[in-house]
Amino acid sequence: MELNHSFTVPVPVDDAWRALLDIERVAPCMPGATVEAYDGETITGSVKVKVGPITLTYRGTAVFAEQDEAGHRMVLTAGGKETRGQGTARATVTGTLAATEDGGGTDVAVRTDLTVTGRPAQFGRGVLADVGDKLVGQFADCLSQKLSTPTSTPTGVVAGADGSPPAEQPVQEAEPIDLVRTAGLPVTKRAAAAALVAGAAAALAVLLRRRCRRAGN
């Protein structure tokens, strides 16, 4: 399925371009995602998704397939698999940056070609699009706040009090994306409909059993 989103950040396009390529800086803004390693080309990490009482973890990698600095266009390909299941997720994310009319901000357009198997796939394109809208909104708000705050010590490192080299901090696991809570009413309705169908099927099965028993007598 193809999903399209857009948002605006309050910095010039060149600054926004550098910020979006600074994975360690923007990683905390990615809902549900934990970046474990980045070597300048390949990102290794995981994404947690909560579906009702079940939490799924997709572990995999993402690679920048294209970085066109002149055109301010980047393409990221990612793939992951459930750590305790057969579900998979693959995505090609294309981001295009353009200066706002006043030149003081940047409009970011994101197109995602997404393929999901397993439990999250049951929600369909409409619900996943709604979830995507809200998650992109959260990401944009977080990124805007970070870009408005001057950077000091690089993300993930703390300098020693005696001047020793900075020590790496343990990776902090992100909170899972709660599909039901994030999507809200559409998923709740679908869950209620599913429960209604299951209840009707159970009632029908009971009636059939009773009729079979009567016929046998």
Tab-separated table of N, CA, C and O in Angstrom, residues 29-34 46-49 135 174-177:
chain	number	residue	atom	x	y	z
A	29	CYS	N	12.654	10.677	18.071
A	29	CYS	CA	11.374	11.210	17.602
A	29	CYS	C	10.562	10.177	16.824
A	29	CYS	O	9.404	10.429	16.489
A	30	MET	N	11.164	9.036	16.508
A	30	MET	CA	10.475	8.023	15.719
A	30	MET	C	9.640	7.142	16.638
A	30	MET	O	10.185	6.359	17.421
A	31	PRO	N	8.303	7.235	16.588
A	31	PRO	CA	7.450	6.447	17.488
A	31	PRO	C	7.693	4.947	17.348
A	31	PRO	O	7.733	4.404	16.248
A	32	GLY	N	7.899	4.301	18.488
A	32	GLY	CA	8.056	2.853	18.502
A	32	GLY	C	9.397	2.321	18.043
A	32	GLY	O	9.648	1.123	18.133
A	33	ALA	N	10.269	3.190	17.548
A	33	ALA	CA	11.531	2.729	16.951
A	33	ALA	C	12.707	2.884	17.913
A	33	ALA	O	12.808	3.876	18.646
A	34	THR	N	13.584	1.903	17.896
A	34	THR	CA	14.820	1.939	18.672
A	34	THR	C	15.982	1.701	17.720
A	34	THR	O	16.038	0.672	17.046
A	46	SER	N	14.915	-1.794	15.816
A	46	SER	CA	13.657	-2.524	15.962
A	46	SER	C	12.504	-1.539	16.080
A	46	SER	O	12.690	-0.366	16.408
A	47	VAL	N	11.315	-2.052	15.788
A	47	VAL	CA	10.083	-1.280	15.939
A	47	VAL	C	9.089	-2.144	16.698
A	47	VAL	O	8.876	-3.311	16.351
A	48	LYS	N	8.484	-1.573	17.743
A	48	LYS	CA	7.501	-2.303	18.540
A	48	LYS	C	6.107	-1.803	18.222
A	48	LYS	O	5.864	-0.594	18.155
A	49	VAL	N	5.192	-2.749	18.028
A	49	VAL	CA	3.800	-2.438	17.729
A	49	VAL	C	2.915	-3.224	18.689
A	49	VAL	O	3.085	-4.438	18.844
A	135	LEU	N	1.168	9.307	13.661
A	135	LEU	CA	2.569	9.069	14.006
A	135	LEU	C	3.483	10.094	13.336
A	135	LEU	O	4.447	10.572	13.946
A	174	ALA	N	12.204	2.031	22.969
A	174	ALA	CA	11.076	2.925	22.750
A	174	ALA	C	9.774	2.266	23.184
A	174	ALA	O	9.653	1.047	23.202
A	175	GLU	N	8.799	3.087	23.544
A	175	GLU	CA	7.476	2.577	23.862
A	175	GLU	C	6.823	2.065	22.585
A	175	GLU	O	6.968	2.666	21.522
A	176	PRO	N	6.111	0.946	22.643
A	176	PRO	CA	5.494	0.405	21.434
A	176	PRO	C	4.395	1.309	20.895
A	176	PRO	O	3.762	2.060	21.634
A	177	ILE	N	4.179	1.249	19.582
A	177	ILE	CA	3.069	1.955	18.949
A	177	ILE	C	1.793	1.177	19.243
A	177	ILE	O	1.668	0.019	18.852
